[in-house]
Amino acid sequence: MRIGTLDPLALTADQDARLHAQRCARCGSTTDLRPGGYAYTASGTDGGRLGWPVVLCKGCPGSGA
Ligand SMILES: [Zn+2]
């Protein structure tokens, strides 16, 4: 996934749904979803990241994972 590292304090409801694999991580579709790798959010103040298993829809290019 290359949707960047998100600020967990600034997530929209849509981004939250994508991180929880309820929507396609790229386009937000809720149909024909499949495993799509990981997205990341910033974790704490030490520069760490949290990985989230996300999904992609059939219409978006996969991560190749
Ligand atoms: Zn999609």
mmCIF file with all atom_site columns, N, CA and C and ligand atoms in Angstrom:
data_model
loop_
_atom_site.group_PDB
_atom_site.id
_atom_site.type_symbol
_atom_site.label_atom_id
_atom_site.label_alt_id
_atom_site.label_comp_id
_atom_site.label_asym_id
_atom_site.label_entity_id
_atom_site.label_seq_id
_atom_site.pdbx_PDB_ins_code
_atom_site.Cartn_x
_atom_site.Cartn_y
_atom_site.Cartn_z
_atom_site.occupancy
_atom_site.B_iso_or_equiv
_atom_site.pdbx_formal_charge
_atom_site.auth_seq_id
_atom_site.auth_comp_id
_atom_site.auth_asym_id
_atom_site.auth_atom_id
_atom_site.pdbx_PDB_model_num
ATOM   1   N  N  . MET A 1 1  ? 0.842   -1.201  0.000  1.00 0.00 ? 1  MET A N  1
ATOM   2   C  CA . MET A 1 1  ? 0.000   0.000   0.000  1.00 0.00 ? 1  MET A CA 1
ATOM   3   C  C  . MET A 1 1  ? 0.869   1.240   0.000  1.00 0.00 ? 1  MET A C  1
ATOM   4   N  N  . ARG A 1 2  ? 0.446   2.212   -0.765 1.00 0.00 ? 2  ARG A N  1
ATOM   5   C  CA . ARG A 1 2  ? 1.185   3.473   -0.787 1.00 0.00 ? 2  ARG A CA 1
ATOM   6   C  C  . ARG A 1 2  ? 0.231   4.634   -0.585 1.00 0.00 ? 2  ARG A C  1
ATOM   7   N  N  . ILE A 1 3  ? -0.571  4.539   0.462  1.00 0.00 ? 3  ILE A N  1
ATOM   8   C  CA . ILE A 1 3  ? -1.470  5.658   0.745  1.00 0.00 ? 3  ILE A CA 1
ATOM   9   C  C  . ILE A 1 3  ? -0.869  6.541   1.825  1.00 0.00 ? 3  ILE A C  1
ATOM   10  N  N  . GLY A 1 4  ? 0.378   6.275   2.182  1.00 0.00 ? 4  GLY A N  1
ATOM   11  C  CA . GLY A 1 4  ? 1.073   7.148   3.109  1.00 0.00 ? 4  GLY A CA 1
ATOM   12  C  C  . GLY A 1 4  ? 0.789   6.808   4.555  1.00 0.00 ? 4  GLY A C  1
ATOM   13  N  N  . THR A 1 5  ? 1.474   7.495   5.425  1.00 0.00 ? 5  THR A N  1
ATOM   14  C  CA . THR A 1 5  ? 1.249   7.332   6.849  1.00 0.00 ? 5  THR A CA 1
ATOM   15  C  C  . THR A 1 5  ? 0.266   8.392   7.318  1.00 0.00 ? 5  THR A C  1
ATOM   16  N  N  . LEU A 1 6  ? -0.810  7.914   7.943  1.00 0.00 ? 6  LEU A N  1
ATOM   17  C  CA . LEU A 1 6  ? -1.881  8.828   8.337  1.00 0.00 ? 6  LEU A CA 1
ATOM   18  C  C  . LEU A 1 6  ? -1.713  9.267   9.784  1.00 0.00 ? 6  LEU A C  1
ATOM   19  N  N  . ASP A 1 7  ? -2.195  10.455  10.073 1.00 0.00 ? 7  ASP A N  1
ATOM   20  C  CA . ASP A 1 7  ? -2.225  10.941  11.443 1.00 0.00 ? 7  ASP A CA 1
ATOM   21  C  C  . ASP A 1 7  ? -3.476  10.387  12.113 1.00 0.00 ? 7  ASP A C  1
ATOM   22  N  N  . PRO A 1 8  ? -3.301  9.521   13.134 1.00 0.00 ? 8  PRO A N  1
ATOM   23  C  CA . PRO A 1 8  ? -4.478  8.877   13.736 1.00 0.00 ? 8  PRO A CA 1
ATOM   24  C  C  . PRO A 1 8  ? -5.420  9.863   14.406 1.00 0.00 ? 8  PRO A C  1
ATOM   25  N  N  . LEU A 1 9  ? -4.926  11.060  14.696 1.00 0.00 ? 9  LEU A N  1
ATOM   26  C  CA . LEU A 1 9  ? -5.780  12.050  15.349 1.00 0.00 ? 9  LEU A CA 1
ATOM   27  C  C  . LEU A 1 9  ? -6.582  12.869  14.346 1.00 0.00 ? 9  LEU A C  1
ATOM   28  N  N  . ALA A 1 10 ? -6.274  12.679  13.054 1.00 0.00 ? 10 ALA A N  1
ATOM   29  C  CA . ALA A 1 10 ? -6.927  13.497  12.041 1.00 0.00 ? 10 ALA A CA 1
ATOM   30  C  C  . ALA A 1 10 ? -7.670  12.640  11.019 1.00 0.00 ? 10 ALA A C  1
ATOM   31  N  N  . LEU A 1 11 ? -8.037  11.427  11.416 1.00 0.00 ? 11 LEU A N  1
ATOM   32  C  CA . LEU A 1 11 ? -8.737  10.544  10.481 1.00 0.00 ? 11 LEU A CA 1
ATOM   33  C  C  . LEU A 1 11 ? -10.175 10.989  10.295 1.00 0.00 ? 11 LEU A C  1
ATOM   34  N  N  . THR A 1 12 ? -10.622 10.951  9.059  1.00 0.00 ? 12 THR A N  1
ATOM   35  C  CA . THR A 1 12 ? -12.042 11.160  8.800  1.00 0.00 ? 12 THR A CA 1
ATOM   36  C  C  . THR A 1 12 ? -12.767 9.832   9.008  1.00 0.00 ? 12 THR A C  1
ATOM   37  N  N  . ALA A 1 13 ? -14.089 9.874   9.079  1.00 0.00 ? 13 ALA A N  1
ATOM   38  C  CA . ALA A 1 13 ? -14.861 8.640   9.216  1.00 0.00 ? 13 ALA A CA 1
ATOM   39  C  C  . ALA A 1 13 ? -14.585 7.711   8.044  1.00 0.00 ? 13 ALA A C  1
ATOM   40  N  N  . ASP A 1 14 ? -14.400 8.299   6.862  1.00 0.00 ? 14 ASP A N  1
ATOM   41  C  CA . ASP A 1 14 ? -14.112 7.497   5.677  1.00 0.00 ? 14 ASP A CA 1
ATOM   42  C  C  . ASP A 1 14 ? -12.762 6.806   5.809  1.00 0.00 ? 14 ASP A C  1
ATOM   43  N  N  . GLN A 1 15 ? -11.737 7.538   6.237  1.00 0.00 ? 15 GLN A N  1
ATOM   44  C  CA . GLN A 1 15 ? -10.414 6.930   6.401  1.00 0.00 ? 15 GLN A CA 1
ATOM   45  C  C  . GLN A 1 15 ? -10.448 5.854   7.481  1.00 0.00 ? 15 GLN A C  1
ATOM   46  N  N  . ASP A 1 16 ? -11.222 6.095   8.533  1.00 0.00 ? 16 ASP A N  1
ATOM   47  C  CA . ASP A 1 16 ? -11.347 5.113   9.596  1.00 0.00 ? 16 ASP A CA 1
ATOM   48  C  C  . ASP A 1 16 ? -11.951 3.817   9.071  1.00 0.00 ? 16 ASP A C  1
ATOM   49  N  N  . ALA A 1 17 ? -12.975 3.934   8.238  1.00 0.00 ? 17 ALA A N  1
ATOM   50  C  CA . ALA A 1 17 ? -13.608 2.745   7.650  1.00 0.00 ? 17 ALA A CA 1
ATOM   51  C  C  . ALA A 1 17 ? -12.621 2.003   6.755  1.00 0.00 ? 17 ALA A C  1
ATOM   52  N  N  . ARG A 1 18 ? -11.785 2.737   6.042  1.00 0.00 ? 18 ARG A N  1
ATOM   53  C  CA . ARG A 1 18 ? -10.787 2.090   5.177  1.00 0.00 ? 18 ARG A CA 1
ATOM   54  C  C  . ARG A 1 18 ? -9.751  1.348   6.017  1.00 0.00 ? 18 ARG A C  1
ATOM   55  N  N  . LEU A 1 19 ? -9.313  1.935   7.108  1.00 0.00 ? 19 LEU A N  1
ATOM   56  C  CA . LEU A 1 19 ? -8.316  1.280   7.956  1.00 0.00 ? 19 LEU A CA 1
ATOM   57  C  C  . LEU A 1 19 ? -8.878  0.020   8.604  1.00 0.00 ? 19 LEU A C  1
ATOM   58  N  N  . HIS A 1 20 ? -10.184 -0.020  8.807  1.00 0.00 ? 20 HIS A N  1
ATOM   59  C  CA . HIS A 1 20 ? -10.797 -1.189  9.420  1.00 0.00 ? 20 HIS A CA 1
ATOM   60  C  C  . HIS A 1 20 ? -11.325 -2.178  8.395  1.00 0.00 ? 20 HIS A C  1
ATOM   61  N  N  . ALA A 1 21 ? -10.828 -2.057  7.157  1.00 0.00 ? 21 ALA A N  1
ATOM   62  C  CA . ALA A 1 21 ? -11.141 -3.020  6.093  1.00 0.00 ? 21 ALA A CA 1
ATOM   63  C  C  . ALA A 1 21 ? -12.634 -3.074  5.784  1.00 0.00 ? 21 ALA A C  1
ATOM   64  N  N  . GLN A 1 22 ? -13.312 -1.971  6.010  1.00 0.00 ? 22 GLN A N  1
ATOM   65  C  CA . GLN A 1 22 ? -14.736 -1.903  5.675  1.00 0.00 ? 22 GLN A CA 1
ATOM   66  C  C  . GLN A 1 22 ? -14.946 -1.290  4.296  1.00 0.00 ? 22 GLN A C  1
ATOM   67  N  N  . ARG A 1 23 ? -13.912 -0.629  3.779  1.00 0.00 ? 23 ARG A N  1
ATOM   68  C  CA . ARG A 1 23 ? -13.964 -0.010  2.456  1.00 0.00 ? 23 ARG A CA 1
ATOM   69  C  C  . ARG A 1 23 ? -12.640 -0.249  1.747  1.00 0.00 ? 23 ARG A C  1
ATOM   70  N  N  . CYS A 1 24 ? -12.686 -0.181  0.396  1.00 0.00 ? 24 CYS A N  1
ATOM   71  C  CA . CYS A 1 24 ? -11.455 -0.232  -0.382 1.00 0.00 ? 24 CYS A CA 1
ATOM   72  C  C  . CYS A 1 24 ? -10.531 0.896   0.068  1.00 0.00 ? 24 CYS A C  1
ATOM   73  N  N  . ALA A 1 25 ? -9.263  0.558   0.330  1.00 0.00 ? 25 ALA A N  1
ATOM   74  C  CA . ALA A 1 25 ? -8.321  1.553   0.850  1.00 0.00 ? 25 ALA A CA 1
ATOM   75  C  C  . ALA A 1 25 ? -8.016  2.646   -0.171 1.00 0.00 ? 25 ALA A C  1
ATOM   76  N  N  . ARG A 1 26 ? -8.199  2.349   -1.461 1.00 0.00 ? 26 ARG A N  1
ATOM   77  C  CA . ARG A 1 26 ? -7.880  3.349   -2.477 1.00 0.00 ? 26 ARG A CA 1
ATOM   78  C  C  . ARG A 1 26 ? -9.079  4.219   -2.853 1.00 0.00 ? 26 ARG A C  1
ATOM   79  N  N  . CYS A 1 27 ? -10.221 3.581   -3.139 1.00 0.00 ? 27 CYS A N  1
ATOM   80  C  CA . CYS A 1 27 ? -11.335 4.365   -3.681 1.00 0.00 ? 27 CYS A CA 1
ATOM   81  C  C  . CYS A 1 27 ? -12.536 4.408   -2.754 1.00 0.00 ? 27 CYS A C  1
ATOM   82  N  N  . GLY A 1 28 ? -12.553 3.601   -1.681 1.00 0.00 ? 28 GLY A N  1
ATOM   83  C  CA . GLY A 1 28 ? -13.656 3.657   -0.740 1.00 0.00 ? 28 GLY A CA 1
ATOM   84  C  C  . GLY A 1 28 ? -14.833 2.775   -1.100 1.00 0.00 ? 28 GLY A C  1
ATOM   85  N  N  . SER A 1 29 ? -14.708 1.962   -2.155 1.00 0.00 ? 29 SER A N  1
ATOM   86  C  CA . SER A 1 29 ? -15.795 1.061   -2.524 1.00 0.00 ? 29 SER A CA 1
ATOM   87  C  C  . SER A 1 29 ? -16.051 0.043   -1.420 1.00 0.00 ? 29 SER A C  1
ATOM   88  N  N  . THR A 1 30 ? -17.286 -0.429  -1.332 1.00 0.00 ? 30 THR A N  1
ATOM   89  C  CA . THR A 1 30 ? -17.618 -1.426  -0.315 1.00 0.00 ? 30 THR A CA 1
ATOM   90  C  C  . THR A 1 30 ? -17.968 -2.770  -0.941 1.00 0.00 ? 30 THR A C  1
ATOM   91  N  N  . THR A 1 31 ? -17.750 -2.916  -2.240 1.00 0.00 ? 31 THR A N  1
ATOM   92  C  CA . THR A 1 31 ? -18.101 -4.164  -2.921 1.00 0.00 ? 31 THR A CA 1
ATOM   93  C  C  . THR A 1 31 ? -16.867 -4.823  -3.531 1.00 0.00 ? 31 THR A C  1
ATOM   94  N  N  . ASP A 1 32 ? -16.917 -6.143  -3.681 1.00 0.00 ? 32 ASP A N  1
ATOM   95  C  CA . ASP A 1 32 ? -15.840 -6.923  -4.300 1.00 0.00 ? 32 ASP A CA 1
ATOM   96  C  C  . ASP A 1 32 ? -14.495 -6.655  -3.637 1.00 0.00 ? 32 ASP A C  1
ATOM   97  N  N  . LEU A 1 33 ? -14.484 -6.706  -2.319 1.00 0.00 ? 33 LEU A N  1
ATOM   98  C  CA . LEU A 1 33 ? -13.253 -6.416  -1.578 1.00 0.00 ? 33 LEU A CA 1
ATOM   99  C  C  . LEU A 1 33 ? -12.380 -7.663  -1.448 1.00 0.00 ? 33 LEU A C  1
ATOM   100 N  N  . ARG A 1 34 ? -11.083 -7.437  -1.395 1.00 0.00 ? 34 ARG A N  1
ATOM   101 C  CA . ARG A 1 34 ? -10.110 -8.526  -1.257 1.00 0.00 ? 34 ARG A CA 1
ATOM   102 C  C  . ARG A 1 34 ? -8.929  -7.990  -0.447 1.00 0.00 ? 34 ARG A C  1
ATOM   103 N  N  . PRO A 1 35 ? -8.118  -8.881  0.124  1.00 0.00 ? 35 PRO A N  1
ATOM   104 C  CA . PRO A 1 35 ? -6.968  -8.406  0.908  1.00 0.00 ? 35 PRO A CA 1
ATOM   105 C  C  . PRO A 1 35 ? -6.071  -7.500  0.081  1.00 0.00 ? 35 PRO A C  1
ATOM   106 N  N  . GLY A 1 36 ? -5.637  -6.390  0.668  1.00 0.00 ? 36 GLY A N  1
ATOM   107 C  CA . GLY A 1 36 ? -4.883  -5.393  -0.093 1.00 0.00 ? 36 GLY A CA 1
ATOM   108 C  C  . GLY A 1 36 ? -3.615  -4.932  0.578  1.00 0.00 ? 36 GLY A C  1
ATOM   109 N  N  . GLY A 1 37 ? -3.064  -5.736  1.466  1.00 0.00 ? 37 GLY A N  1
ATOM   110 C  CA . GLY A 1 37 ? -1.822  -5.330  2.108  1.00 0.00 ? 37 GLY A CA 1
ATOM   111 C  C  . GLY A 1 37 ? -2.078  -4.487  3.339  1.00 0.00 ? 37 GLY A C  1
ATOM   112 N  N  . TYR A 1 38 ? -1.154  -3.580  3.598  1.00 0.00 ? 38 TYR A N  1
ATOM   113 C  CA . TYR A 1 38 ? -1.210  -2.812  4.836  1.00 0.00 ? 38 TYR A CA 1
ATOM   114 C  C  . TYR A 1 38 ? -1.150  -1.313  4.589  1.00 0.00 ? 38 TYR A C  1
ATOM   115 N  N  . ALA A 1 39 ? -1.879  -0.593  5.427  1.00 0.00 ? 39 ALA A N  1
ATOM   116 C  CA . ALA A 1 39 ? -1.728  0.859   5.504  1.00 0.00 ? 39 ALA A CA 1
ATOM   117 C  C  . ALA A 1 39 ? -1.124  1.161   6.876  1.00 0.00 ? 39 ALA A C  1
ATOM   118 N  N  . TYR A 1 40 ? -0.609  2.368   7.041  1.00 0.00 ? 40 TYR A N  1
ATOM   119 C  CA . TYR A 1 40 ? 0.073   2.696   8.287  1.00 0.00 ? 40 TYR A CA 1
ATOM   120 C  C  . TYR A 1 40 ? -0.405  4.011   8.859  1.00 0.00 ? 40 TYR A C  1
ATOM   121 N  N  . THR A 1 41 ? -0.477  4.042   10.176 1.00 0.00 ? 41 THR A N  1
ATOM   122 C  CA . THR A 1 41 ? -0.727  5.302   10.865 1.00 0.00 ? 41 THR A CA 1
ATOM   123 C  C  . THR A 1 41 ? 0.454   5.576   11.786 1.00 0.00 ? 41 THR A C  1
ATOM   124 N  N  . ALA A 1 42 ? 0.679   6.839   12.045 1.00 0.00 ? 42 ALA A N  1
ATOM   125 C  CA . ALA A 1 42 ? 1.723   7.213   12.976 1.00 0.00 ? 42 ALA A CA 1
ATOM   126 C  C  . ALA A 1 42 ? 1.346   6.728   14.373 1.00 0.00 ? 42 ALA A C  1
ATOM   127 N  N  . SER A 1 43 ? 2.345   6.273   15.121 1.00 0.00 ? 43 SER A N  1
ATOM   128 C  CA . SER A 1 43 ? 2.085   5.739   16.456 1.00 0.00 ? 43 SER A CA 1
ATOM   129 C  C  . SER A 1 43 ? 2.921   6.479   17.475 1.00 0.00 ? 43 SER A C  1
ATOM   130 N  N  . GLY A 1 44 ? 2.259   7.269   18.315 1.00 0.00 ? 44 GLY A N  1
ATOM   131 C  CA . GLY A 1 44 ? 2.983   7.960   19.371 1.00 0.00 ? 44 GLY A CA 1
ATOM   132 C  C  . GLY A 1 44 ? 3.902   9.037   18.830 1.00 0.00 ? 44 GLY A C  1
ATOM   133 N  N  . THR A 1 45 ? 4.905   9.366   19.621 1.00 0.00 ? 45 THR A N  1
ATOM   134 C  CA . THR A 1 45 ? 5.777   10.482  19.283 1.00 0.00 ? 45 THR A CA 1
ATOM   135 C  C  . THR A 1 45 ? 7.185   10.017  18.912 1.00 0.00 ? 45 THR A C  1
ATOM   136 N  N  . ASP A 1 46 ? 7.384   8.701   18.819 1.00 0.00 ? 46 ASP A N  1
ATOM   137 C  CA . ASP A 1 46 ? 8.727   8.186   18.558 1.00 0.00 ? 46 ASP A CA 1
ATOM   138 C  C  . ASP A 1 46 ? 8.948   7.853   17.090 1.00 0.00 ? 46 ASP A C  1
ATOM   139 N  N  . GLY A 1 47 ? 8.024   8.281   16.233 1.00 0.00 ? 47 GLY A N  1
ATOM   140 C  CA . GLY A 1 47 ? 8.185   8.017   14.812 1.00 0.00 ? 47 GLY A CA 1
ATOM   141 C  C  . GLY A 1 47 ? 7.771   6.623   14.405 1.00 0.00 ? 47 GLY A C  1
ATOM   142 N  N  . GLY A 1 48 ? 7.194   5.866   15.332 1.00 0.00 ? 48 GLY A N  1
ATOM   143 C  CA . GLY A 1 48 ? 6.765   4.521   15.008 1.00 0.00 ? 48 GLY A CA 1
ATOM   144 C  C  . GLY A 1 48 ? 5.513   4.520   14.147 1.00 0.00 ? 48 GLY A C  1
ATOM   145 N  N  . ARG A 1 49 ? 5.204   3.357   13.583 1.00 0.00 ? 49 ARG A N  1
ATOM   146 C  CA . ARG A 1 49 ? 4.014   3.240   12.754 1.00 0.00 ? 49 ARG A CA 1
ATOM   147 C  C  . ARG A 1 49 ? 3.216   2.019   13.173 1.00 0.00 ? 49 ARG A C  1
ATOM   148 N  N  . LEU A 1 50 ? 1.894   2.141   13.033 1.00 0.00 ? 50 LEU A N  1
ATOM   149 C  CA . LEU A 1 50 ? 0.995   1.011   13.258 1.00 0.00 ? 50 LEU A CA 1
ATOM   150 C  C  . LEU A 1 50 ? 0.532   0.508   11.900 1.00 0.00 ? 50 LEU A C  1
ATOM   151 N  N  . GLY A 1 51 ? 0.618   -0.806  11.688 1.00 0.00 ? 51 GLY A N  1
ATOM   152 C  CA . GLY A 1 51 ? 0.156   -1.380  10.428 1.00 0.00 ? 51 GLY A CA 1
ATOM   153 C  C  . GLY A 1 51 ? -1.277  -1.867  10.541 1.00 0.00 ? 51 GLY A C  1
ATOM   154 N  N  . TRP A 1 52 ? -2.058  -1.623  9.489  1.00 0.00 ? 52 TRP A N  1
ATOM   155 C  CA . TRP A 1 52 ? -3.451  -2.040  9.450  1.00 0.00 ? 52 TRP A CA 1
ATOM   156 C  C  . TRP A 1 52 ? -3.672  -2.886  8.199  1.00 0.00 ? 52 TRP A C  1
ATOM   157 N  N  . PRO A 1 53 ? -4.156  -4.131  8.361  1.00 0.00 ? 53 PRO A N  1
ATOM   158 C  CA . PRO A 1 53 ? -4.486  -4.915  7.165  1.00 0.00 ? 53 PRO A CA 1
ATOM   159 C  C  . PRO A 1 53 ? -5.715  -4.325  6.489  1.00 0.00 ? 53 PRO A C  1
ATOM   160 N  N  . VAL A 1 54 ? -5.549  -3.889  5.246  1.00 0.00 ? 54 VAL A N  1
ATOM   161 C  CA . VAL A 1 54 ? -6.641  -3.217  4.541  1.00 0.00 ? 54 VAL A CA 1
ATOM   162 C  C  . VAL A 1 54 ? -7.096  -4.056  3.349  1.00 0.00 ? 54 VAL A C  1
ATOM   163 N  N  . VAL A 1 55 ? -8.171  -3.647  2.744  1.00 0.00 ? 55 VAL A N  1
ATOM   164 C  CA . VAL A 1 55 ? -8.716  -4.347  1.585  1.00 0.00 ? 55 VAL A CA 1
ATOM   165 C  C  . VAL A 1 55 ? -8.761  -3.409  0.382  1.00 0.00 ? 55 VAL A C  1
ATOM   166 N  N  . LEU A 1 56 ? -8.751  -4.022  -0.806 1.00 0.00 ? 56 LEU A N  1
ATOM   167 C  CA . LEU A 1 56 ? -8.915  -3.299  -2.057 1.00 0.00 ? 56 LEU A CA 1
ATOM   168 C  C  . LEU A 1 56 ? -10.099 -3.906  -2.801 1.00 0.00 ? 56 LEU A C  1
ATOM   169 N  N  . CYS A 1 57 ? -10.764 -3.096  -3.625 1.00 0.00 ? 57 CYS A N  1
ATOM   170 C  CA . CYS A 1 57 ? -11.848 -3.639  -4.434 1.00 0.00 ? 57 CYS A CA 1
ATOM   171 C  C  . CYS A 1 57 ? -11.276 -4.229  -5.717 1.00 0.00 ? 57 CYS A C  1
ATOM   172 N  N  . LYS A 1 58 ? -12.141 -4.928  -6.447 1.00 0.00 ? 58 LYS A N  1
ATOM   173 C  CA . LYS A 1 58 ? -11.730 -5.605  -7.664 1.00 0.00 ? 58 LYS A CA 1
ATOM   174 C  C  . LYS A 1 58 ? -11.236 -4.612  -8.723 1.00 0.00 ? 58 LYS A C  1
ATOM   175 N  N  . GLY A 1 59 ? -11.717 -3.368  -8.658 1.00 0.00 ? 59 GLY A N  1
ATOM   176 C  CA . GLY A 1 59 ? -11.396 -2.391  -9.680 1.00 0.00 ? 59 GLY A CA 1
ATOM   177 C  C  . GLY A 1 59 ? -10.094 -1.645  -9.459 1.00 0.00 ? 59 GLY A C  1
ATOM   178 N  N  . CYS A 1 60 ? -9.497  -1.771  -8.285 1.00 0.00 ? 60 CYS A N  1
ATOM   179 C  CA . CYS A 1 60 ? -8.256  -1.059  -8.008 1.00 0.00 ? 60 CYS A CA 1
ATOM   180 C  C  . CYS A 1 60 ? -7.065  -1.998  -8.156 1.00 0.00 ? 60 CYS A C  1
ATOM   181 N  N  . PRO A 1 61 ? -5.940  -1.478  -8.626 1.00 0.00 ? 61 PRO A N  1
ATOM   182 C  CA . PRO A 1 61 ? -4.745  -2.303  -8.776 1.00 0.00 ? 61 PRO A CA 1
ATOM   183 C  C  . PRO A 1 61 ? -4.254  -2.799  -7.418 1.00 0.00 ? 61 PRO A C  1
ATOM   184 N  N  . GLY A 1 62 ? -3.847  -4.062  -7.370 1.00 0.00 ? 62 GLY A N  1
ATOM   185 C  CA . GLY A 1 62 ? -3.397  -4.640  -6.113 1.00 0.00 ? 62 GLY A CA 1
ATOM   186 C  C  . GLY A 1 62 ? -1.988  -4.251  -5.770 1.00 0.00 ? 62 GLY A C  1
ATOM   187 N  N  . SER A 1 63 ? -1.570  -4.623  -4.571 1.00 0.00 ? 63 SER A N  1
ATOM   188 C  CA . SER A 1 63 ? -0.228  -4.288  -4.120 1.00 0.00 ? 63 SER A CA 1
ATOM   189 C  C  . SER A 1 63 ? 0.784   -5.303  -4.618 1.00 0.00 ? 63 SER A C  1
ATOM   190 N  N  . GLY A 1 64 ? 0.296   -6.414  -5.163 1.00 0.00 ? 64 GLY A N  1
ATOM   191 C  CA . GLY A 1 64 ? 1.197   -7.438  -5.620 1.00 0.00 ? 64 GLY A CA 1
ATOM   192 C  C  . GLY A 1 64 ? 1.729   -8.304  -4.513 1.00 0.00 ? 64 GLY A C  1
ATOM   193 N  N  . ALA A 1 65 ? 1.240   -8.092  -3.306 1.00 0.00 ? 65 ALA A N  1
ATOM   194 C  CA . ALA A 1 65 ? 1.706   -8.858  -2.179 1.00 0.00 ? 65 ALA A CA 1
ATOM   195 C  C  . ALA A 1 65 ? 1.220   -10.288 -2.329 1.00 0.00 ? 65 ALA A C  1
HETATM 196 ZN ZN . ZN  B 2 .  ? -11.164 0.441   -5.041 1.00 0.00 ? 1  ZN  B ZN 1
#
